PDB file of C-alpha atoms in Angstrom:
ATOM      1  CA  MET W  18      42.196  23.195   0.826  1.00  0.00           C
ATOM      2  CA  ALA W  19      39.212  21.273   0.022  1.00  0.00           C
ATOM      3  CA  LYS W  20      38.664  21.135  -3.759  1.00  0.00           C
ATOM      4  CA  SER W  21      35.448  23.323  -5.954  1.00  0.00           C
ATOM      5  CA  ARG W  22      32.654  21.008  -7.347  1.00  0.00           C
ATOM      6  CA  PRO W  23      32.439  21.479 -11.385  1.00  0.00           C
ATOM      7  CA  LEU W  24      30.590  23.941 -12.343  1.00  0.00           C
ATOM      8  CA  GLN W  25      27.538  21.514 -13.367  1.00  0.00           C
ATOM      9  CA  SER W  26      27.364  20.315  -9.602  1.00  0.00           C
ATOM     10  CA  ARG W  27      27.730  23.411  -8.608  1.00  0.00           C
ATOM     11  CA  ALA W  28      24.842  25.308 -10.726  1.00  0.00           C
ATOM     12  CA  SER W  29      22.396  22.481 -10.528  1.00  0.00           C
ATOM     13  CA  GLY W  30      19.351  23.559  -8.657  1.00  0.00           C
ATOM     14  CA  THR W  31      19.648  27.173  -8.683  1.00  0.00           C
ATOM     15  CA  LEU W  32      17.167  29.020 -10.878  1.00  0.00           C
ATOM     16  CA  ALA W  33      18.784  32.128 -10.580  1.00  0.00           C
ATOM     17  CA  PRO W  34      20.821  32.930 -13.697  1.00  0.00           C
ATOM     18  CA  TRP W  35      18.016  31.324 -15.631  1.00  0.00           C
ATOM     19  CA  LEU W  36      15.718  33.463 -13.992  1.00  0.00           C
ATOM     20  CA  GLY W  37      17.517  36.725 -15.004  1.00  0.00           C
ATOM     21  CA  ILE W  38      18.158  36.193 -18.075  1.00  0.00           C
ATOM     22  CA  ALA W  39      14.160  35.195 -18.323  1.00  0.00           C
ATOM     23  CA  VAL W  40      13.971  38.663 -16.188  1.00  0.00           C
ATOM     24  CA  VAL W  41      15.094  40.655 -18.902  1.00  0.00           C
ATOM     25  CA  VAL W  42      13.568  39.242 -21.655  1.00  0.00           C
ATOM     26  CA  ILE W  43      10.639  39.757 -19.889  1.00  0.00           C
ATOM     27  CA  LEU W  44      12.460  43.543 -19.518  1.00  0.00           C
ATOM     28  CA  CYS W  45      13.085  43.960 -23.032  1.00  0.00           C
ATOM     29  CA  ASP W  46       9.915  42.841 -24.282  1.00  0.00           C
ATOM     30  CA  GLN W  47       8.371  45.772 -22.119  1.00  0.00           C
ATOM     31  CA  LEU W  48       9.933  48.850 -22.672  1.00  0.00           C
ATOM     32  CA  THR W  49       9.888  48.260 -26.351  1.00  0.00           C
ATOM     33  CA  LYS W  50       6.384  47.887 -26.517  1.00  0.00           C
ATOM     34  CA  ILE W  51       5.885  50.603 -24.196  1.00  0.00           C
ATOM     35  CA  ALA W  52       7.956  52.073 -26.700  1.00  0.00           C
ATOM     36  CA  ILE W  53       6.226  52.206 -29.232  1.00  0.00           C
ATOM     37  CA  ALA W  54       3.156  52.080 -28.225  1.00  0.00           C
ATOM     38  CA  ARG W  55       3.493  56.825 -26.477  1.00  0.00           C
ATOM     39  CA  VAL W  56       5.167  56.637 -30.128  1.00  0.00           C
ATOM     40  CA  PHE W  57       2.754  55.133 -32.866  1.00  0.00           C
ATOM     41  CA  SER W  58      -0.449  55.050 -33.027  1.00  0.00           C
ATOM     42  CA  TYR W  59      -2.531  51.716 -33.511  1.00  0.00           C
ATOM     43  CA  GLY W  60      -1.837  50.772 -37.682  1.00  0.00           C
ATOM     44  CA  GLU W  61       0.660  52.971 -37.642  1.00  0.00           C
ATOM     45  CA  GLY W  62       3.701  52.196 -39.011  1.00  0.00           C
ATOM     46  CA  ARG W  63       7.892  53.515 -40.028  1.00  0.00           C
ATOM     47  CA  ALA W  64       9.453  51.792 -42.749  1.00  0.00           C
ATOM     48  CA  ILE W  65      13.539  51.433 -41.046  1.00  0.00           C
ATOM     49  CA  THR W  66      15.075  49.704 -44.128  1.00  0.00           C
ATOM     50  CA  SER W  67      13.866  48.024 -48.029  1.00  0.00           C
ATOM     51  CA  PHE W  68      13.062  44.787 -45.209  1.00  0.00           C
ATOM     52  CA  PHE W  69      11.725  46.340 -42.332  1.00  0.00           C
ATOM     53  CA  ASN W  70       8.680  48.374 -40.325  1.00  0.00           C
ATOM     54  CA  LEU W  71       8.196  49.104 -37.260  1.00  0.00           C
ATOM     55  CA  VAL W  72       4.515  49.629 -37.256  1.00  0.00           C
ATOM     56  CA  LEU W  73       1.968  49.473 -33.900  1.00  0.00           C
ATOM     57  CA  VAL W  74      -0.555  46.187 -34.681  1.00  0.00           C
ATOM     58  CA  TYR W  75      -2.338  44.160 -32.135  1.00  0.00           C
ATOM     59  CA  ASN W  76      -2.628  40.665 -31.892  1.00  0.00           C
ATOM     60  CA  LYS W  77      -5.734  38.718 -29.873  1.00  0.00           C
ATOM     61  CA  GLY W  78      -4.575  34.949 -31.081  1.00  0.00           C
ATOM     62  CA  ALA W  79      -0.957  33.161 -30.929  1.00  0.00           C
ATOM     63  CA  ALA W  80       1.762  33.140 -33.663  1.00  0.00           C
ATOM     64  CA  PHE W  81       0.682  34.062 -37.319  1.00  0.00           C
ATOM     65  CA  SER W  82      -2.827  35.575 -35.500  1.00  0.00           C
ATOM     66  CA  PHE W  83      -3.893  31.951 -34.305  1.00  0.00           C
ATOM     67  CA  LEU W  84      -7.821  31.989 -32.897  1.00  0.00           C
ATOM     68  CA  ALA W  85      -6.909  36.164 -33.163  1.00  0.00           C
ATOM     69  CA  ALA W  86     -11.089  36.457 -34.485  1.00  0.00           C
ATOM     70  CA  ALA W  87     -11.690  34.294 -31.621  1.00  0.00           C
ATOM     71  CA  GLY W  88     -14.961  35.392 -29.432  1.00  0.00           C
ATOM     72  CA  GLY W  89     -12.182  36.328 -26.584  1.00  0.00           C
ATOM     73  CA  TRP W  90     -11.663  33.023 -24.516  1.00  0.00           C
ATOM     74  CA  GLN W  91      -8.697  32.473 -26.849  1.00  0.00           C
ATOM     75  CA  ARG W  92      -7.311  35.723 -24.199  1.00  0.00           C
ATOM     76  CA  TRP W  93      -7.982  33.550 -20.965  1.00  0.00           C
ATOM     77  CA  ALA W  94      -6.385  29.711 -23.204  1.00  0.00           C
ATOM     78  CA  PHE W  95      -3.686  31.491 -24.332  1.00  0.00           C
ATOM     79  CA  THR W  96      -2.606  33.353 -20.742  1.00  0.00           C
ATOM     80  CA  ALA W  97      -3.451  30.459 -18.764  1.00  0.00           C
ATOM     81  CA  LEU W  98      -1.326  27.691 -21.509  1.00  0.00           C
ATOM     82  CA  GLY W  99       1.841  31.192 -20.741  1.00  0.00           C
ATOM     83  CA  VAL W 100       1.603  30.414 -17.246  1.00  0.00           C
ATOM     84  CA  ALA W 101       1.222  26.423 -17.092  1.00  0.00           C
ATOM     85  CA  ALA W 102       4.747  26.795 -19.446  1.00  0.00           C
ATOM     86  CA  ALA W 103       5.318  28.518 -17.206  1.00  0.00           C
ATOM     87  CA  LEU W 104       5.179  26.464 -14.574  1.00  0.00           C
ATOM     88  CA  VAL W 105       6.314  23.682 -16.176  1.00  0.00           C
ATOM     89  CA  ILE W 106       9.633  25.594 -17.382  1.00  0.00           C
ATOM     90  CA  SER W 107      10.299  26.054 -14.156  1.00  0.00           C
ATOM     91  CA  TYR W 108      10.330  22.801 -12.711  1.00  0.00           C
ATOM     92  CA  LEU W 109      12.336  21.902 -15.477  1.00  0.00           C
ATOM     93  CA  LEU W 110      14.611  24.567 -14.374  1.00  0.00           C
ATOM     94  CA  LYS W 111      15.213  23.926 -11.581  1.00  0.00           C
ATOM     95  CA  ARG W 112      15.389  19.430 -11.676  1.00  0.00           C
ATOM     96  CA  HIS W 113      18.028  20.323 -15.401  1.00  0.00           C
ATOM     97  CA  ALA W 114      19.787  23.502 -14.163  1.00  0.00           C
ATOM     98  CA  GLY W 115      23.691  22.658 -15.625  1.00  0.00           C
ATOM     99  CA  GLN W 116      22.665  22.052 -18.332  1.00  0.00           C
ATOM    100  CA  ARG W 117      23.615  25.838 -20.036  1.00  0.00           C
ATOM    101  CA  MET W 118      22.370  25.405 -23.166  1.00  0.00           C
ATOM    102  CA  PHE W 119      19.603  23.730 -21.937  1.00  0.00           C
ATOM    103  CA  CYS W 120      18.274  26.511 -19.575  1.00  0.00           C
ATOM    104  CA  THR W 121      19.286  29.396 -21.528  1.00  0.00           C
ATOM    105  CA  ALA W 122      16.823  28.241 -24.451  1.00  0.00           C
ATOM    106  CA  LEU W 123      13.743  27.331 -21.714  1.00  0.00           C
ATOM    107  CA  ALA W 124      14.928  31.590 -20.182  1.00  0.00           C
ATOM    108  CA  LEU W 125      14.771  32.421 -23.192  1.00  0.00           C
ATOM    109  CA  ILE W 126      10.853  30.641 -24.100  1.00  0.00           C
ATOM    110  CA  LEU W 127       9.823  31.696 -19.929  1.00  0.00           C
ATOM    111  CA  GLY W 128      10.908  35.212 -21.079  1.00  0.00           C
ATOM    112  CA  GLY W 129       8.837  35.252 -23.773  1.00  0.00           C
ATOM    113  CA  ALA W 130       6.172  33.222 -22.604  1.00  0.00           C
ATOM    114  CA  LEU W 131       5.578  35.898 -19.795  1.00  0.00           C
ATOM    115  CA  GLY W 132       6.576  38.917 -21.557  1.00  0.00           C
ATOM    116  CA  ASN W 133       2.755  37.714 -23.718  1.00  0.00           C
ATOM    117  CA  VAL W 134       0.986  36.532 -20.807  1.00  0.00           C
ATOM    118  CA  LEU W 135       1.720  39.951 -19.355  1.00  0.00           C
ATOM    119  CA  ASP W 136       0.582  41.333 -22.735  1.00  0.00           C
ATOM    120  CA  ARG W 137      -2.855  39.372 -22.482  1.00  0.00           C
ATOM    121  CA  LEU W 138      -3.532  40.231 -18.805  1.00  0.00           C
ATOM    122  CA  MET W 139      -2.868  44.428 -19.150  1.00  0.00           C
ATOM    123  CA  TYR W 140      -4.012  45.060 -22.318  1.00  0.00           C
ATOM    124  CA  GLY W 141      -6.289  41.797 -23.984  1.00  0.00           C
ATOM    125  CA  HIS W 142      -3.715  41.912 -26.711  1.00  0.00           C
ATOM    126  CA  VAL W 143      -0.449  41.254 -27.742  1.00  0.00           C
ATOM    127  CA  ILE W 144       1.703  44.202 -28.550  1.00  0.00           C
ATOM    128  CA  ASP W 145       3.260  43.575 -31.896  1.00  0.00           C
ATOM    129  CA  PHE W 146       5.410  45.811 -33.783  1.00  0.00           C
ATOM    130  CA  LEU W 147       9.009  44.059 -35.150  1.00  0.00           C
ATOM    131  CA  ASP W 148       7.621  43.705 -38.987  1.00  0.00           C
ATOM    132  CA  PHE W 149       9.694  42.128 -41.816  1.00  0.00           C
ATOM    133  CA  HIS W 150       9.003  41.515 -44.886  1.00  0.00           C
ATOM    134  CA  VAL W 151      11.622  40.878 -48.773  1.00  0.00           C
ATOM    135  CA  GLY W 152      10.205  40.857 -52.197  1.00  0.00           C
ATOM    136  CA  GLY W 153       6.863  39.411 -52.148  1.00  0.00           C
ATOM    137  CA  TRP W 154       7.176  37.724 -48.343  1.00  0.00           C
ATOM    138  CA  HIS W 155       5.968  39.037 -45.669  1.00  0.00           C
ATOM    139  CA  TRP W 156       6.036  38.479 -42.279  1.00  0.00           C
ATOM    140  CA  PRO W 157       3.643  39.008 -39.651  1.00  0.00           C
ATOM    141  CA  ALA W 158       4.726  41.296 -37.585  1.00  0.00           C
ATOM    142  CA  PHE W 159       6.158  40.634 -34.010  1.00  0.00           C
ATOM    143  CA  ASN W 160       7.984  41.427 -30.845  1.00  0.00           C
ATOM    144  CA  VAL W 161      10.679  40.920 -28.788  1.00  0.00           C
ATOM    145  CA  ALA W 162       8.961  38.190 -26.810  1.00  0.00           C
ATOM    146  CA  ASP W 163       8.242  36.128 -29.554  1.00  0.00           C
ATOM    147  CA  SER W 164      11.358  36.852 -30.726  1.00  0.00           C
ATOM    148  CA  ALA W 165      13.427  35.035 -27.252  1.00  0.00           C
ATOM    149  CA  ILE W 166      11.370  32.252 -27.926  1.00  0.00           C
ATOM    150  CA  THR W 167      11.667  31.474 -31.117  1.00  0.00           C
ATOM    151  CA  ILE W 168      15.525  32.010 -30.361  1.00  0.00           C
ATOM    152  CA  GLY W 169      15.300  29.244 -27.406  1.00  0.00           C
ATOM    153  CA  ALA W 170      13.134  26.659 -29.720  1.00  0.00           C
ATOM    154  CA  VAL W 171      16.553  27.270 -32.416  1.00  0.00           C
ATOM    155  CA  LEU W 172      18.876  26.616 -28.784  1.00  0.00           C
ATOM    156  CA  LEU W 173      16.501  23.806 -28.348  1.00  0.00           C
ATOM    157  CA  VAL W 174      16.911  21.668 -30.930  1.00  0.00           C
ATOM    158  CA  ILE W 175      20.698  22.593 -30.858  1.00  0.00           C
ATOM    159  CA  ASP W 176      21.716  21.585 -28.119  1.00  0.00           C
ATOM    160  CA  GLU W 177      18.416  17.802 -28.818  1.00  0.00           C
ATOM    161  CA  LEU W 178      21.224  17.639 -31.668  1.00  0.00           C
ATOM    162  CA  ARG W 179      24.436  18.428 -30.306  1.00  0.00           C
ATOM    163  CA  ARG W 180      22.969  15.178 -27.350  1.00  0.00           C
ATOM    164  CA  VAL W 181      21.954  12.680 -29.907  1.00  0.00           C
ATOM    165  CA  ARG W 182      25.528  12.966 -32.047  1.00  0.00           C
ATOM    166  CA  GLY W 183      27.230  12.775 -28.106  1.00  0.00           C
ATOM    167  CA  ALA W 184      25.754   9.732 -27.895  1.00  0.00           C
ATOM    168  CA  ARG W 185      26.652   7.904 -31.470  1.00  0.00           C
TER     169      ARG W 185
END
């Protein structure tokens, strides 16, 4: 009976599971944006808890509305940046497919980046609707794609800290 290869060897080189995660993120992101856009008018909000609202806003810029007031060129610049990031991430996923946490993080970032790229291509802006506030602090509204990107970034940091700690 032939021995099976370890999971890392077997998974190495295959994009399927990681692209699957990215597709799930894109679907969740786009479905929630469609639902919010159908239920709310632009600028309309609804308090859900004492610290969380749903509100329909558009972001023509990047994170925290960076460059939102620029003359329109930012739509294409951020779209190109998202596509370039997706290509680099796909290469990294293929090359490191056996590293589960690293690839999960990259897949989340990939799905989030492409979710926001789709918005920019279809609408010319990103649809945001998750609105958190505590006391006098208020975060800019964001969406499922932004959440996936943030979670992916945190997982990348954790993965790197684990890797550095293991190298000692």
